Amino acid sequence: MSGSAASTGPKLSAIDHVAIAVHDLDAGIEHYRVTYGVDVAHRERVESDGVEEALIKVGGSYVQLVCPTRPDSPVAKFLAKKGEGLHHVGYRVADCAAALQRVIDNGGKVIDEVPRPGSRGTTVAFIHPKGGLGTLIELVQE
Ligand code: CO
């Protein structure tokens, strides 16, 4: 029965972050500070992804502003193609490897075949938007 299949095994536990691609990180931070009254909790350059990101805490989740640090960064390509806007959704999971395996077992198209280090000391894996309701998804294990 499909109902019982959904309720067992690895599952999403929370929205960890909503990532928004921006051209100018400082301007993005200022926009959220002035417009929504929220400020940066964590800022980090992730060289492997070619991004600098700012995490703005909203309740138990974050808005993650991501800005490319080099022209060949995937976020730079996204900005060139689509402009600023929603880039991906990060879902919190207890076990990234197990959650990733579940996606693979159910025919999902993954970007990361195995979990890798993310920002804030997290372990992450990205799922391709194709076959994933058009949404780039990041599984995040704290
Ligand atoms: Co992310």
PDB file of C-alpha atoms and ligand atoms in Angstrom:
ATOM      1  CA  MET A   1       0.000   0.000   0.000  1.00  0.00           C
ATOM      2  CA  SER A   2       1.487   3.344  -1.032  1.00  0.00           C
ATOM      3  CA  GLY A   3       0.240   5.074   2.137  1.00  0.00           C
ATOM      4  CA  SER A   4       2.406   2.921   4.368  1.00  0.00           C
ATOM      5  CA  ALA A   5       5.411   3.281   2.053  1.00  0.00           C
ATOM      6  CA  ALA A   6       5.379   7.064   2.551  1.00  0.00           C
ATOM      7  CA  SER A   7       5.219   6.801   6.332  1.00  0.00           C
ATOM      8  CA  THR A   8       8.227   4.551   6.779  1.00  0.00           C
ATOM      9  CA  GLY A   9      11.926   5.156   6.109  1.00  0.00           C
ATOM     10  CA  PRO A  10      13.810   8.445   5.743  1.00  0.00           C
ATOM     11  CA  LYS A  11      11.663  11.576   5.475  1.00  0.00           C
ATOM     12  CA  LEU A  12      11.915  15.359   5.330  1.00  0.00           C
ATOM     13  CA  SER A  13      11.678  16.872   8.824  1.00  0.00           C
ATOM     14  CA  ALA A  14      11.627  20.646   8.190  1.00  0.00           C
ATOM     15  CA  ILE A  15      12.295  23.348   5.662  1.00  0.00           C
ATOM     16  CA  ASP A  16      15.932  24.196   6.376  1.00  0.00           C
ATOM     17  CA  HIS A  17      16.222  27.084   3.950  1.00  0.00           C
ATOM     18  CA  VAL A  18      14.808  28.771   0.898  1.00  0.00           C
ATOM     19  CA  ALA A  19      17.661  29.918  -1.341  1.00  0.00           C
ATOM     20  CA  ILE A  20      17.402  33.070  -3.436  1.00  0.00           C
ATOM     21  CA  ALA A  21      20.020  33.908  -6.062  1.00  0.00           C
ATOM     22  CA  VAL A  22      21.168  37.538  -5.988  1.00  0.00           C
ATOM     23  CA  HIS A  23      23.621  39.656  -7.967  1.00  0.00           C
ATOM     24  CA  ASP A  24      24.772  41.648  -4.918  1.00  0.00           C
ATOM     25  CA  LEU A  25      24.890  39.951  -1.511  1.00  0.00           C
ATOM     26  CA  ASP A  26      25.199  43.149   0.548  1.00  0.00           C
ATOM     27  CA  ALA A  27      22.263  44.717  -1.297  1.00  0.00           C
ATOM     28  CA  GLY A  28      20.201  41.554  -0.726  1.00  0.00           C
ATOM     29  CA  ILE A  29      20.992  41.534   2.987  1.00  0.00           C
ATOM     30  CA  GLU A  30      20.092  45.222   3.241  1.00  0.00           C
ATOM     31  CA  HIS A  31      16.814  44.567   1.400  1.00  0.00           C
ATOM     32  CA  TYR A  32      15.771  41.898   3.903  1.00  0.00           C
ATOM     33  CA  ARG A  33      16.954  44.010   6.884  1.00  0.00           C
ATOM     34  CA  VAL A  34      15.033  47.120   5.866  1.00  0.00           C
ATOM     35  CA  THR A  35      11.981  45.502   4.269  1.00  0.00           C
ATOM     36  CA  TYR A  36      11.392  42.536   6.558  1.00  0.00           C
ATOM     37  CA  GLY A  37      13.280  43.423   9.751  1.00  0.00           C
ATOM     38  CA  VAL A  38      15.504  40.347   9.719  1.00  0.00           C
ATOM     39  CA  ASP A  39      19.286  40.181   9.792  1.00  0.00           C
ATOM     40  CA  VAL A  40      22.137  37.819   8.899  1.00  0.00           C
ATOM     41  CA  ALA A  41      22.818  34.936  11.281  1.00  0.00           C
ATOM     42  CA  HIS A  42      25.645  33.394   9.275  1.00  0.00           C
ATOM     43  CA  ARG A  43      27.712  34.354   6.265  1.00  0.00           C
ATOM     44  CA  GLU A  44      30.058  32.027   4.426  1.00  0.00           C
ATOM     45  CA  ARG A  45      32.034  31.682   1.219  1.00  0.00           C
ATOM     46  CA  VAL A  46      31.753  28.162  -0.216  1.00  0.00           C
ATOM     47  CA  GLU A  47      34.611  27.975  -2.720  1.00  0.00           C
ATOM     48  CA  SER A  48      33.676  24.508  -3.996  1.00  0.00           C
ATOM     49  CA  ASP A  49      30.273  25.834  -5.127  1.00  0.00           C
ATOM     50  CA  GLY A  50      31.588  29.239  -6.258  1.00  0.00           C
ATOM     51  CA  VAL A  51      29.182  31.110  -3.991  1.00  0.00           C
ATOM     52  CA  GLU A  52      29.037  33.408  -1.027  1.00  0.00           C
ATOM     53  CA  GLU A  53      25.899  32.962   1.030  1.00  0.00           C
ATOM     54  CA  ALA A  54      24.117  34.791   3.814  1.00  0.00           C
ATOM     55  CA  LEU A  55      21.706  32.945   6.077  1.00  0.00           C
ATOM     56  CA  ILE A  56      18.900  35.025   7.518  1.00  0.00           C
ATOM     57  CA  LYS A  57      16.998  33.289  10.311  1.00  0.00           C
ATOM     58  CA  VAL A  58      13.209  33.252   9.983  1.00  0.00           C
ATOM     59  CA  GLY A  59      11.657  31.172  12.762  1.00  0.00           C
ATOM     60  CA  GLY A  60      13.273  27.733  12.677  1.00  0.00           C
ATOM     61  CA  SER A  61      14.366  28.092   9.054  1.00  0.00           C
ATOM     62  CA  TYR A  62      16.557  30.364   6.963  1.00  0.00           C
ATOM     63  CA  VAL A  63      16.348  32.507   3.906  1.00  0.00           C
ATOM     64  CA  GLN A  64      19.653  31.867   2.145  1.00  0.00           C
ATOM     65  CA  LEU A  65      20.840  34.589  -0.189  1.00  0.00           C
ATOM     66  CA  VAL A  66      23.369  33.132  -2.636  1.00  0.00           C
ATOM     67  CA  CYS A  67      25.705  35.163  -4.795  1.00  0.00           C
ATOM     68  CA  PRO A  68      28.279  33.823  -7.282  1.00  0.00           C
ATOM     69  CA  THR A  69      31.996  34.380  -6.584  1.00  0.00           C
ATOM     70  CA  ARG A  70      33.134  33.449 -10.099  1.00  0.00           C
ATOM     71  CA  PRO A  71      31.686  33.448 -13.646  1.00  0.00           C
ATOM     72  CA  ASP A  72      31.650  29.626 -13.985  1.00  0.00           C
ATOM     73  CA  SER A  73      29.637  29.182 -10.777  1.00  0.00           C
ATOM     74  CA  PRO A  74      26.287  27.406 -11.337  1.00  0.00           C
ATOM     75  CA  VAL A  75      24.585  30.339  -9.583  1.00  0.00           C
ATOM     76  CA  ALA A  76      26.212  32.766 -12.056  1.00  0.00           C
ATOM     77  CA  LYS A  77      24.757  30.715 -14.906  1.00  0.00           C
ATOM     78  CA  PHE A  78      21.353  30.684 -13.187  1.00  0.00           C
ATOM     79  CA  LEU A  79      21.417  34.495 -12.790  1.00  0.00           C
ATOM     80  CA  ALA A  80      22.430  34.995 -16.420  1.00  0.00           C
ATOM     81  CA  LYS A  81      19.570  32.786 -17.605  1.00  0.00           C
ATOM     82  CA  LYS A  82      16.772  33.602 -15.184  1.00  0.00           C
ATOM     83  CA  GLY A  83      17.798  36.665 -13.187  1.00  0.00           C
ATOM     84  CA  GLU A  84      17.429  37.016  -9.435  1.00  0.00           C
ATOM     85  CA  GLY A  85      14.916  34.757  -7.720  1.00  0.00           C
ATOM     86  CA  LEU A  86      14.151  31.444  -6.072  1.00  0.00           C
ATOM     87  CA  HIS A  87      17.067  29.070  -6.664  1.00  0.00           C
ATOM     88  CA  HIS A  88      16.424  26.011  -4.491  1.00  0.00           C
ATOM     89  CA  VAL A  89      14.668  24.684  -1.405  1.00  0.00           C
ATOM     90  CA  GLY A  90      16.693  22.999   1.339  1.00  0.00           C
ATOM     91  CA  TYR A  91      14.900  20.302   3.322  1.00  0.00           C
ATOM     92  CA  ARG A  92      16.254  19.085   6.657  1.00  0.00           C
ATOM     93  CA  VAL A  93      16.747  15.338   7.022  1.00  0.00           C
ATOM     94  CA  ALA A  94      18.119  13.205   9.858  1.00  0.00           C
ATOM     95  CA  ASP A  95      20.317  11.128   7.535  1.00  0.00           C
ATOM     96  CA  CYS A  96      21.356  12.639   4.207  1.00  0.00           C
ATOM     97  CA  ALA A  97      22.686   9.382   2.733  1.00  0.00           C
ATOM     98  CA  ALA A  98      19.479   7.505   3.581  1.00  0.00           C
ATOM     99  CA  ALA A  99      17.238  10.296   2.247  1.00  0.00           C
ATOM    100  CA  LEU A 100      19.326  10.473  -0.961  1.00  0.00           C
ATOM    101  CA  GLN A 101      19.063   6.708  -1.398  1.00  0.00           C
ATOM    102  CA  ARG A 102      15.299   6.953  -1.086  1.00  0.00           C
ATOM    103  CA  VAL A 103      15.239   9.515  -3.922  1.00  0.00           C
ATOM    104  CA  ILE A 104      17.449   7.278  -6.095  1.00  0.00           C
ATOM    105  CA  ASP A 105      15.356   4.179  -5.316  1.00  0.00           C
ATOM    106  CA  ASN A 106      12.267   6.072  -6.466  1.00  0.00           C
ATOM    107  CA  GLY A 107      13.770   7.141  -9.776  1.00  0.00           C
ATOM    108  CA  GLY A 108      14.836  10.661  -8.824  1.00  0.00           C
ATOM    109  CA  LYS A 109      17.560  12.356 -10.864  1.00  0.00           C
ATOM    110  CA  VAL A 110      20.307  13.323  -8.444  1.00  0.00           C
ATOM    111  CA  ILE A 111      23.097  15.863  -8.894  1.00  0.00           C
ATOM    112  CA  ASP A 112      25.163  14.490  -5.991  1.00  0.00           C
ATOM    113  CA  GLU A 113      25.489  10.694  -6.117  1.00  0.00           C
ATOM    114  CA  VAL A 114      26.806  10.768  -2.554  1.00  0.00           C
ATOM    115  CA  PRO A 115      26.397  13.353   0.250  1.00  0.00           C
ATOM    116  CA  ARG A 116      29.047  16.063   0.508  1.00  0.00           C
ATOM    117  CA  PRO A 117      29.960  18.882   2.911  1.00  0.00           C
ATOM    118  CA  GLY A 118      27.711  21.975   2.808  1.00  0.00           C
ATOM    119  CA  SER A 119      27.939  25.290   4.661  1.00  0.00           C
ATOM    120  CA  ARG A 120      27.683  25.508   8.484  1.00  0.00           C
ATOM    121  CA  GLY A 121      29.299  22.084   8.757  1.00  0.00           C
ATOM    122  CA  THR A 122      26.224  20.387   7.275  1.00  0.00           C
ATOM    123  CA  THR A 123      26.118  17.354   4.989  1.00  0.00           C
ATOM    124  CA  VAL A 124      24.134  17.943   1.807  1.00  0.00           C
ATOM    125  CA  ALA A 125      23.052  16.441  -1.515  1.00  0.00           C
ATOM    126  CA  PHE A 126      21.281  18.124  -4.433  1.00  0.00           C
ATOM    127  CA  ILE A 127      18.395  16.625  -6.413  1.00  0.00           C
ATOM    128  CA  HIS A 128      17.852  17.691 -10.033  1.00  0.00           C
ATOM    129  CA  PRO A 129      14.749  19.789 -10.817  1.00  0.00           C
ATOM    130  CA  LYS A 130      14.019  17.556 -13.809  1.00  0.00           C
ATOM    131  CA  GLY A 131      11.640  14.891 -12.555  1.00  0.00           C
ATOM    132  CA  GLY A 132      11.441  16.768  -9.238  1.00  0.00           C
ATOM    133  CA  LEU A 133       8.473  19.034 -10.013  1.00  0.00           C
ATOM    134  CA  GLY A 134      10.803  21.605 -11.525  1.00  0.00           C
ATOM    135  CA  THR A 135      12.426  22.430  -8.183  1.00  0.00           C
ATOM    136  CA  LEU A 136      16.116  22.147  -7.350  1.00  0.00           C
ATOM    137  CA  ILE A 137      16.176  20.459  -3.939  1.00  0.00           C
ATOM    138  CA  GLU A 138      18.931  20.238  -1.356  1.00  0.00           C
ATOM    139  CA  LEU A 139      18.807  17.611   1.377  1.00  0.00           C
ATOM    140  CA  VAL A 140      20.444  19.039   4.513  1.00  0.00           C
ATOM    141  CA  GLN A 141      21.696  17.050   7.487  1.00  0.00           C
ATOM    142  CA  GLU A 142      22.877  19.146  10.430  1.00  0.00           C
TER     143      GLU A 142
HETATM  144 CO    CO B   1      21.277  25.631  -0.051  1.00  0.00          CO
END
